[in-house]
């Protein structure tokens, strides 16, 4: 996934957390307006407050589409906690050395979302999500049954 693939979604007004949900849904051949809408609460650091980056929280939500419990008849996948932790550790390792923290305020230096910076991080995060899922025996193209 390249930044050029992500830019059209950002241009249509989706934030980073929503873009990761859209990518996961697209990979599975699904549409879910409610999931995309819910991810808006994670935009720009948890409700626009500059806190935890929406790429981190949105990435965990995207993983949840594959791993989480969605109804009374489902169970959370066995390795879900380890998979979430792996993504969180990857993200920390990716951004903390350069930006000092995993918050939007730190990454954006208190400014507004930057298409190139955020697009690059989204691209890297999506590639990592695909890698983690595949390494854990989850086919990213297959919806959860």
Short mmCIF file of C-alpha atoms in Angstrom, two decimals:
data_model
loop_
_atom_site.label_atom_id
_atom_site.label_comp_id
_atom_site.label_asym_id
_atom_site.label_seq_id
_atom_site.Cartn_x
_atom_site.Cartn_y
_atom_site.Cartn_z
CA UNK A 1 0.00 0.00 0.00
CA UNK A 2 1.47 3.32 -0.98
CA UNK A 3 0.76 6.85 0.15
CA UNK A 4 -0.75 7.45 -3.30
CA UNK A 5 -3.40 4.80 -2.55
CA UNK A 6 -4.25 6.47 0.75
CA UNK A 7 -4.39 10.08 -0.45
CA UNK A 8 -7.77 9.75 -2.22
CA UNK A 9 -9.36 8.53 1.02
CA UNK A 10 -7.91 11.46 2.94
CA UNK A 11 -9.02 13.82 0.19
CA UNK A 12 -12.57 12.51 0.63
CA UNK A 13 -12.43 13.57 4.28
CA UNK A 14 -11.60 10.34 6.10
CA UNK A 15 -9.13 10.53 8.98
CA UNK A 16 -6.34 8.04 9.67
CA UNK A 17 -8.35 5.70 11.92
CA UNK A 18 -11.20 5.61 9.40
CA UNK A 19 -8.77 4.92 6.55
CA UNK A 20 -7.40 1.85 8.30
CA UNK A 21 -10.94 0.55 8.84
CA UNK A 22 -11.75 1.23 5.19
CA UNK A 23 -8.62 -0.65 4.08
CA UNK A 24 -9.51 -3.66 6.24
CA UNK A 25 -13.09 -3.69 5.00
CA UNK A 26 -11.97 -3.31 1.38
CA UNK A 27 -9.48 -6.17 1.77
CA UNK A 28 -12.37 -8.38 2.90
CA UNK A 29 -14.74 -7.17 0.18
CA UNK A 30 -17.03 -5.60 2.79
CA UNK A 31 -18.67 -2.28 3.48
CA UNK A 32 -19.67 -1.16 6.96
CA UNK A 33 -20.71 2.45 7.34
CA UNK A 34 -21.20 2.03 11.08
CA UNK A 35 -17.66 0.78 11.67
CA UNK A 36 -16.21 3.64 9.60
CA UNK A 37 -18.41 6.15 11.39
CA UNK A 38 -17.43 4.76 14.82
CA UNK A 39 -13.75 5.11 13.94
CA UNK A 40 -14.31 8.87 13.59
CA UNK A 41 -14.19 9.03 17.38
CA UNK A 42 -10.51 8.13 17.16
CA UNK A 43 -9.60 10.89 14.69
CA UNK A 44 -6.73 13.21 15.46
CA UNK A 45 -5.92 11.67 18.79
CA UNK A 46 -9.10 10.39 20.41
CA UNK A 47 -11.86 12.82 19.57
CA UNK A 48 -9.69 15.55 18.09
CA UNK A 49 -7.77 16.11 21.36
CA UNK A 50 -4.24 15.24 20.16
CA UNK A 51 -3.96 12.19 22.40
CA UNK A 52 -3.13 8.65 21.23
CA UNK A 53 -2.61 8.62 17.45
CA UNK A 54 -5.55 7.39 15.41
CA UNK A 55 -3.20 5.22 13.38
CA UNK A 56 -2.43 3.24 16.52
CA UNK A 57 -6.00 3.07 17.80
CA UNK A 58 -7.49 2.64 14.32
CA UNK A 59 -4.97 -0.09 13.58
CA UNK A 60 -6.05 -1.98 16.68
CA UNK A 61 -9.68 -1.56 15.59
CA UNK A 62 -8.82 -2.83 12.10
CA UNK A 63 -7.22 -5.89 13.70
CA UNK A 64 -10.38 -6.26 15.78
CA UNK A 65 -12.39 -6.70 12.58
CA UNK A 66 -10.45 -9.93 12.11
CA UNK A 67 -9.97 -11.02 15.70
CA UNK A 68 -12.69 -9.63 17.95
CA UNK A 69 -16.01 -10.88 19.24
CA UNK A 70 -18.85 -9.39 17.21
CA UNK A 71 -21.92 -11.17 18.50
CA UNK A 72 -23.10 -13.58 21.20
CA UNK A 73 -22.13 -16.60 19.11
CA UNK A 74 -18.52 -15.53 18.49
CA UNK A 75 -15.40 -15.65 20.58
CA UNK A 76 -12.34 -13.45 20.47
CA UNK A 77 -9.59 -15.23 18.52
CA UNK A 78 -7.14 -17.05 20.80
CA UNK A 79 -4.06 -14.99 19.98
CA UNK A 80 -5.84 -11.63 19.71
CA UNK A 81 -4.17 -10.03 22.73
CA UNK A 82 -0.73 -11.03 21.49
CA UNK A 83 -1.50 -9.74 18.01
CA UNK A 84 -2.74 -6.37 19.32
CA UNK A 85 0.37 -6.12 21.52
CA UNK A 86 2.61 -6.90 18.55
CA UNK A 87 1.05 -4.06 16.54
CA UNK A 88 1.29 -1.63 19.46
CA UNK A 89 4.95 -2.48 20.00
CA UNK A 90 5.67 -2.09 16.29
CA UNK A 91 3.97 1.32 16.26
CA UNK A 92 5.86 2.48 19.34
CA UNK A 93 9.11 1.38 17.76
CA UNK A 94 8.21 3.15 14.53
CA UNK A 95 7.25 6.56 15.98
CA UNK A 96 8.78 7.03 19.45
CA UNK A 97 12.42 7.26 18.31
CA UNK A 98 11.52 9.99 15.81
CA UNK A 99 8.66 11.82 17.57
CA UNK A 100 9.08 10.98 21.26
CA UNK A 101 5.57 9.65 21.88
CA UNK A 102 2.58 7.97 20.20
CA UNK A 103 0.25 10.98 20.48
CA UNK A 104 -0.93 13.06 17.57
CA UNK A 105 0.43 16.14 19.34
CA UNK A 106 3.92 14.63 19.43
CA UNK A 107 3.86 13.25 15.90
CA UNK A 108 2.39 16.43 14.40
CA UNK A 109 4.31 18.73 16.75
CA UNK A 110 1.00 20.25 17.84
CA UNK A 111 -0.07 20.99 14.27
CA UNK A 112 -2.76 19.70 11.95
CA UNK A 113 -2.64 16.30 10.22
CA UNK A 114 -0.08 16.27 7.43
CA UNK A 115 -0.99 14.22 4.36
CA UNK A 116 2.57 13.12 3.61
CA UNK A 117 3.58 12.31 7.17
CA UNK A 118 0.30 10.69 8.18
CA UNK A 119 -0.10 8.99 4.80
CA UNK A 120 3.32 7.40 5.16
CA UNK A 121 2.55 6.20 8.68
CA UNK A 122 -0.83 4.82 7.58
CA UNK A 123 0.84 2.98 4.72
CA UNK A 124 3.47 1.51 7.02
CA UNK A 125 0.82 0.56 9.59
CA UNK A 126 -1.37 -1.17 7.01
CA UNK A 127 1.60 -3.13 5.68
CA UNK A 128 2.43 -4.15 9.26
CA UNK A 129 -1.18 -5.18 9.95
CA UNK A 130 -1.14 -7.40 6.85
CA UNK A 131 2.18 -8.91 7.91
CA UNK A 132 1.03 -9.59 11.47
CA UNK A 133 -2.23 -11.16 10.34
CA UNK A 134 -0.53 -13.36 7.75
CA UNK A 135 2.17 -14.47 10.19
CA UNK A 136 -0.59 -15.48 12.61
CA UNK A 137 -2.50 -17.54 10.07
CA UNK A 138 -5.22 -14.99 9.37
CA UNK A 139 -6.03 -14.33 5.70
CA UNK A 140 -6.58 -10.55 5.45
CA UNK A 141 -8.87 -11.05 2.45
CA UNK A 142 -11.27 -13.31 4.34
CA UNK A 143 -14.05 -11.83 6.47
CA UNK A 144 -14.59 -13.28 9.90
CA UNK A 145 -17.31 -15.94 9.71
#
